[in-house]
XYZ file of C-alpha atoms in Angstrom:
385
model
C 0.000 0.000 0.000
C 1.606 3.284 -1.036
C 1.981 6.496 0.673
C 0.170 9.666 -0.088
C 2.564 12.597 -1.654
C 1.700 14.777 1.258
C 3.097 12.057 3.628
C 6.177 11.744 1.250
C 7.023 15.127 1.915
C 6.272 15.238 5.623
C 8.834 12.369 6.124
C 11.386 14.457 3.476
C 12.525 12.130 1.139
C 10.915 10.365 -1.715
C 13.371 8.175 -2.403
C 13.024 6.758 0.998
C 11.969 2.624 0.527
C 8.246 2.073 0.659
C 8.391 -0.164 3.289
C 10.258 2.624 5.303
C 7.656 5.091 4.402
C 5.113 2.510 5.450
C 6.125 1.426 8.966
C 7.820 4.701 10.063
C 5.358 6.027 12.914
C 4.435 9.728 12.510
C 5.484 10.511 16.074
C 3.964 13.801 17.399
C 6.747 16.448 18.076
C 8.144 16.841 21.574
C 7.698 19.925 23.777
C 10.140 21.293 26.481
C 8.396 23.974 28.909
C 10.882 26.631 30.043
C 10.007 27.714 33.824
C 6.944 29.629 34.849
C 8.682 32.901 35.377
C 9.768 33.522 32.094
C 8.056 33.840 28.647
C 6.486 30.306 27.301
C 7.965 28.594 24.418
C 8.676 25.253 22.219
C 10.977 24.178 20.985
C 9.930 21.455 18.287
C 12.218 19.055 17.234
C 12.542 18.056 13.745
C 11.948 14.099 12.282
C 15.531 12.932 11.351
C 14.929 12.366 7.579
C 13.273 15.880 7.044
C 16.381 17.263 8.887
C 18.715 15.017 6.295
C 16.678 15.922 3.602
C 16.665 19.449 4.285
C 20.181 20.109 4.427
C 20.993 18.772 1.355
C 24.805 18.402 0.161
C 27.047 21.044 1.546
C 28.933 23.366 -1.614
C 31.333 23.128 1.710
C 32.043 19.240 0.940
C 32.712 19.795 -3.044
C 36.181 19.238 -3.439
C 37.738 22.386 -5.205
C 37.969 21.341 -8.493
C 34.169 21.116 -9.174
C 33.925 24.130 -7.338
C 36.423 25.840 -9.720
C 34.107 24.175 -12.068
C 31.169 25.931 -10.968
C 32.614 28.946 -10.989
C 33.628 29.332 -14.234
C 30.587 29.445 -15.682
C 30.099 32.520 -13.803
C 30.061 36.395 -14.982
C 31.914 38.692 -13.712
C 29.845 40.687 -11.067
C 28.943 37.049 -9.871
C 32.337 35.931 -9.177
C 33.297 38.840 -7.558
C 30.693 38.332 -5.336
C 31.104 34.898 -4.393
C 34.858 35.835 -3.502
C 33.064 37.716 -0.560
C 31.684 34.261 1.004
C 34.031 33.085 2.682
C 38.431 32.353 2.862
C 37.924 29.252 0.582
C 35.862 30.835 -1.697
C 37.915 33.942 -2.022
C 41.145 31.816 -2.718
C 39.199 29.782 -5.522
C 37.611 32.494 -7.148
C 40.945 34.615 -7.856
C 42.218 31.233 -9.345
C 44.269 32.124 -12.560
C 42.246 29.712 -14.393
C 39.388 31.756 -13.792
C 41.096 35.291 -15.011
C 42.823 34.215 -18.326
C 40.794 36.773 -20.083
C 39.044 39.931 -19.061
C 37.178 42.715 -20.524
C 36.938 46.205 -18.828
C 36.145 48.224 -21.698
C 34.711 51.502 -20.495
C 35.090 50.763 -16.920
C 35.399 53.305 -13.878
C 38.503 51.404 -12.502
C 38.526 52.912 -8.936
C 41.899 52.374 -7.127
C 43.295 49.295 -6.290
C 40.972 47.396 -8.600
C 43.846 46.600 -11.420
C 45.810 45.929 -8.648
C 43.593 43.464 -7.211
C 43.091 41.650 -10.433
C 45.381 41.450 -12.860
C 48.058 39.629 -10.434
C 45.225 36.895 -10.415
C 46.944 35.548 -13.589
C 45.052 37.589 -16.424
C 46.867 37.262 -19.676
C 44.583 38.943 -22.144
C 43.281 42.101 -20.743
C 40.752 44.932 -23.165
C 40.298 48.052 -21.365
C 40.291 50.890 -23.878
C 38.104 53.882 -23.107
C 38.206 53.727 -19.351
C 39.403 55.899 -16.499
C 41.567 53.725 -14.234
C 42.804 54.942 -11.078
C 46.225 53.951 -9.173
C 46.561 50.338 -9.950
C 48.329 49.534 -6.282
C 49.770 46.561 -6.349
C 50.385 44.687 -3.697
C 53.174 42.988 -5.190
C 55.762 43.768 -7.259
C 55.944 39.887 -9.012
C 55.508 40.453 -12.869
C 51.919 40.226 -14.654
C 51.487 37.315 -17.394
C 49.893 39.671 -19.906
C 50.509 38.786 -23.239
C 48.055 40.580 -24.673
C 47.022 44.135 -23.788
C 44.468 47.171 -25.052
C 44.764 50.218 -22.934
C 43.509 52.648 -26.054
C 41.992 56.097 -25.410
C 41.923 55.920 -21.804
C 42.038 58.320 -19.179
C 45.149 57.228 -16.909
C 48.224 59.370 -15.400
C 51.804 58.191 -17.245
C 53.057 57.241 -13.465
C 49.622 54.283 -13.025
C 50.230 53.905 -16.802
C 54.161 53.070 -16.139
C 53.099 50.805 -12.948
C 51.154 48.438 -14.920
C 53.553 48.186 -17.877
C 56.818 48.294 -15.750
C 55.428 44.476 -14.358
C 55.441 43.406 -18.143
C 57.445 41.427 -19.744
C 55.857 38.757 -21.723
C 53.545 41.001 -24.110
C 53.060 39.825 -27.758
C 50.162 42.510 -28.448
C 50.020 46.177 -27.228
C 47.568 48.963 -27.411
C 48.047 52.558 -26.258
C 46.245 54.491 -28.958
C 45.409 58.487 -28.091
C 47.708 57.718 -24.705
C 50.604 60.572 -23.063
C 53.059 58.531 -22.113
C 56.832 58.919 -20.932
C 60.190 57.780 -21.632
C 60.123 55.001 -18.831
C 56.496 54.156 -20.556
C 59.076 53.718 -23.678
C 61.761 51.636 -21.946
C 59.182 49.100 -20.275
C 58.028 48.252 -23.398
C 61.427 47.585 -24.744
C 61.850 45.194 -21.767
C 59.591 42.498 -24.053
C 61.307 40.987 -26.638
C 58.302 38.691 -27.870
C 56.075 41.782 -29.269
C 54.492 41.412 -32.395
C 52.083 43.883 -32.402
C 52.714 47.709 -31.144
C 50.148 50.113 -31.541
C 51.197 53.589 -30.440
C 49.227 55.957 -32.910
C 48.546 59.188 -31.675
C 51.086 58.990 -28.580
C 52.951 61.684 -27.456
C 55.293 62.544 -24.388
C 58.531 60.445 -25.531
C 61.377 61.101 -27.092
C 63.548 59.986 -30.147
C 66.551 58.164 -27.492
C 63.655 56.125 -26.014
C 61.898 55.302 -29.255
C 65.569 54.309 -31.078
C 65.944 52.080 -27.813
C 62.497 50.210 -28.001
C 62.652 49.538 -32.103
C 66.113 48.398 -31.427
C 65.160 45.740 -28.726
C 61.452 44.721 -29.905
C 63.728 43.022 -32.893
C 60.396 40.364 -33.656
C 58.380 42.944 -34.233
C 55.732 42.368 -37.701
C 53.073 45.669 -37.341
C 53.758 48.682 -35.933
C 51.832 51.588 -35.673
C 53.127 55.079 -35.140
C 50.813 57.148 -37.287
C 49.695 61.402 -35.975
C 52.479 60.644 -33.073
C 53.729 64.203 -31.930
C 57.238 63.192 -33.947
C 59.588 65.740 -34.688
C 61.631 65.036 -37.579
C 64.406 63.425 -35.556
C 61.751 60.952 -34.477
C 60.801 60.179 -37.776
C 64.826 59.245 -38.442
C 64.872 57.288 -35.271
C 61.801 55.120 -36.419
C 62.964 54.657 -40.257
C 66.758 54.245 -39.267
C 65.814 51.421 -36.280
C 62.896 49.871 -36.832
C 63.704 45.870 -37.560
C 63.901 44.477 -40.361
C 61.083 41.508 -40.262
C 58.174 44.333 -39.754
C 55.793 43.453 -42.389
C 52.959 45.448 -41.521
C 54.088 49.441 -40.638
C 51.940 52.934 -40.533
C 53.890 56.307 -39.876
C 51.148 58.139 -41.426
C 50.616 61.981 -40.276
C 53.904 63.290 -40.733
C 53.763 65.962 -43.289
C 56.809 68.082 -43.659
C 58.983 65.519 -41.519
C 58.856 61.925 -43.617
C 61.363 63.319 -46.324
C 61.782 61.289 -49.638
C 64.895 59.632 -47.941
C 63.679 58.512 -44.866
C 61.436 56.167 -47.754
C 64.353 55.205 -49.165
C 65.777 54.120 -46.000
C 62.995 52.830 -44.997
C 62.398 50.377 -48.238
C 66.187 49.323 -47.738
C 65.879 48.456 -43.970
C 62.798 46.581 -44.286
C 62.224 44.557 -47.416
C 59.521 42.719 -46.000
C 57.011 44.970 -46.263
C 53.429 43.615 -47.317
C 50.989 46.835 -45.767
C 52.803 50.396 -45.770
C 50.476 53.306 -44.869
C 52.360 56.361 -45.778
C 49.144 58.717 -45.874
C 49.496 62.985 -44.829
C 53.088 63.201 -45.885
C 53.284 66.475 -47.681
C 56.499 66.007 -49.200
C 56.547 62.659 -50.871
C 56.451 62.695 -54.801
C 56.307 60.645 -57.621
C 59.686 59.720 -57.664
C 59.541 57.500 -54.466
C 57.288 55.038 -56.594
C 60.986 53.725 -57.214
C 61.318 52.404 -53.799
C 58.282 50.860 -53.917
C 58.836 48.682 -56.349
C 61.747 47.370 -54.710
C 59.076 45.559 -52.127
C 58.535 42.127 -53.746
C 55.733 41.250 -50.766
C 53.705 45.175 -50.996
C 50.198 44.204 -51.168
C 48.682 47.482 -49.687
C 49.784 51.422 -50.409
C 48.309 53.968 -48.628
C 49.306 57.648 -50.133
C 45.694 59.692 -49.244
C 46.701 63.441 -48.928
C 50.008 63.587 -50.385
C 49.020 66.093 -52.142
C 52.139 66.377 -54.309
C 51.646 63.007 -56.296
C 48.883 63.998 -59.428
C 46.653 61.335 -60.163
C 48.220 60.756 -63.562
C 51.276 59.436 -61.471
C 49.534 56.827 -59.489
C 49.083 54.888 -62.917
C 52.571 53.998 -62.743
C 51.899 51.964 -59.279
C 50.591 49.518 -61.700
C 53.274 48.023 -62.335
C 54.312 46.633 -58.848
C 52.276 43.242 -59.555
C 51.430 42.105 -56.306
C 49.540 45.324 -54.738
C 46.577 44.799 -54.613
C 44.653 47.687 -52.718
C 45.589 51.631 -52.712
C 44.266 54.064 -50.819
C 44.778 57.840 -51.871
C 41.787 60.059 -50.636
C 42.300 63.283 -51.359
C 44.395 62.798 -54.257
C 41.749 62.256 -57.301
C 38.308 63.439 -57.636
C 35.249 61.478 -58.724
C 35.891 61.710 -62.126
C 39.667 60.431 -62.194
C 38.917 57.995 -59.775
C 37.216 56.335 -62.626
C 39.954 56.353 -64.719
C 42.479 55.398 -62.124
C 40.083 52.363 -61.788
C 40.186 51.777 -65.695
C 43.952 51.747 -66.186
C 44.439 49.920 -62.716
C 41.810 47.282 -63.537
C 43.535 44.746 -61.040
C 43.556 46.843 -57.645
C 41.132 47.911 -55.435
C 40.995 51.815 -55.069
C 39.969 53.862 -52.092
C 38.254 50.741 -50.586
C 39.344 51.587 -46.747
C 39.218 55.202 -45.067
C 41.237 53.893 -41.899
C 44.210 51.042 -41.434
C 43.870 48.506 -39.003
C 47.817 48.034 -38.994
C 48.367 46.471 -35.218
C 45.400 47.697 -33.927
C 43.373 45.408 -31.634
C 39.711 45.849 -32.638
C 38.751 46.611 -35.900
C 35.053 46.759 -37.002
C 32.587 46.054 -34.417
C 33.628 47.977 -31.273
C 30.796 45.814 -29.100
C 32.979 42.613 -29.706
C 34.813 41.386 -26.933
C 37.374 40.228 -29.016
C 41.352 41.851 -29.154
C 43.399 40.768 -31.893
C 41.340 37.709 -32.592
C 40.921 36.875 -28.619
C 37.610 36.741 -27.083
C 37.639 38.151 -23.532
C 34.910 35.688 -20.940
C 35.031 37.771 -18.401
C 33.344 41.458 -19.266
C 31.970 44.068 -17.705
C 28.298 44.383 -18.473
C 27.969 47.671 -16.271
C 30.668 49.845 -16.115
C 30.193 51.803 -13.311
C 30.179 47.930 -10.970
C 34.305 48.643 -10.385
């Protein structure tokens, strides 16, 4: 004879054997009176198996490898907020396997918050567009960042210089729109593995630090140090020391200080060259088309605004056989763009208004992605830090 569901859930466990269920006597809870003189009360005590059933299993007994498990299906405001439990918790939460990626774009980084979490063993790290406050570390053990956007944010050069002075294992690097410093400069020469150096639009450095950080970052393949605040001597310093495997380079925005021969230099010193965005330099002319032809691997030109090459000239760029796209806004009109397009039938013309030569996001600026990385843990509300 069974037991009715009601019963089942009085006794608190349906799994419990029938017979069990059956033969177990519903026993009316006990009472204990406290003494006259003081306020009546009972204290009931609970059946056994409701108590057992009740409690459940304890996330306490999980061994912490399913707990790490648990975790990282978590977002980010969740897992900070589990780290507020309890000791264990806190320790498992911060695990590095947790932190391998993380995406503060647009944050209000209040301080101490990079300091808290990038030591927990973050290696790809997107915070562009944010206002980050003193880092503090606690420690002064190096970061394992290989892979870093810091673009258009609002940060002083001396919490800029504390984050990158514990870096030494970057292959990517952002700093677009940043002021930074000749220390900023040297800490950057201190990793050998970079690949990727985006710098456009920096300022605050000068031509000794810039010589010394082309000269060590010797793996270098795109490098972007377009509309820096270069004098000319900078521009000598980049063309003279940059290494010679970069296949992907932009010193656009130079005007009167990329001369003809820097070009030449330039073409001589690095003969791998597949993209080369040359773009606002006032004084280039025809007669550099030379040096670009020596580039066996150029696949993309970019000449927009140098104003001093007619657009009857940039027929002869047909004969360097492998380029493919050329970009030279400002250069034709309308009308001899079509004609450019008629006697250069094989390349693409004006197809791209901006490079993305070593820049980390290029496209959709809601993807969580840098350099082909997707970050797990974002920031969904950036005003949480």
């Amino acid at each position: 004879m069974g037991v009715s569901a009601l019963k089942k859930d009085k006794l608190g466990n349906e799994n419990t054997p029938q017979d069990l269920l059956v033969s177990s006597p519903c026993l009316p809870p006990k009472r204990q009176k406290v003494k006259d003189n003081e306020k009546d009360f009972v204290i009931v005590r609970r059946p056994w198996l409701l108590r057992e059933a009740e409690s459940g299993i304890s996330l306490d007994a999980l061994p912490d490898e399913l707990l790490l498990a648990i975790f990282a299906y978590l977002p980010l405001k969740d897992l900070l907020k589990v780290s507020m439990i309890c000791k264990r918790w806190h320790r498992l939460s911060f695990d590095e396997s947790l932190w391998q990626t993380l995406d503060l774009t647009g944050g209000n980084l209040l301080p101490g918050v990079l300091g808290q979490l990038l030591p927990a063993g973050v290696t790809v790290f997107r915070c562009p567009r944010s206002c980050i406050g003193d880092p503090l570390f606690k420690t002064s053990n190096l970061l394992k960042i290989q892979h870093l956007d810091l673009s258009n944010c609002t940060v002083s050069a001396a919490d800029l210089y504390s984050i990158l002075c514990l870096c030494e294992k970057l292959q990517n690097l952002s700093l677009e729109g940043l002021v930074l410093s000749d220390n900023i400069i040297k800490s950057i020469a201190r990793n050998p593995s970079l690949i990727r150096l985006n710098l456009c639009g920096c300022s605050g450095f000068s031509a000794e630090a810039l010589e010394l950080m082309l000269s060590s970052c010797s793996v270098l393949e795109e490098l972007n140090l377009s509309w820096c605040e270069f004098t000319a001597t900078h521009v000598k310093a980049a063309v003279n020391h940059v290494t010679s495997k970069i296949t992907q380079l932009n010193l656009s925005g130079y005007r009167e200080n990329l001369q003809i021969a820097d070009v030449k230099t330039l073409v001589e010193r690095c003969p791998l060259l597949v993209h080369l965005d040359l773009s606002d330099s006032m004084m280039l002319k025809p007669e550099c088309f030379q040096y670009f032809k020596q580039l066996v691997f150029l696949q993309h030109l970019c000449l927009s605004r140098c104003y001093q090459i007619s657009p009857a000239a940039l027929v002869e760029l047909g004969e360097i056989r492998t380029l493919k796209t050329l970009q030279v806004f400002g250069i034709v009109t309308d009308s001899s763009l079509q004609l450019l397009e008629e006697a250069l039938p094989d390349m693409k013309i004006n197809g791209s208004h901006f490079t993305s030569i070593a820049r980390p996001t290029v496209g959709n600026k809601k993807s969580h992605e840098i350099w082909g990385i997707k970050c797990r843990l974002t920031l969904r509300n950036p005003s949480f830090l």
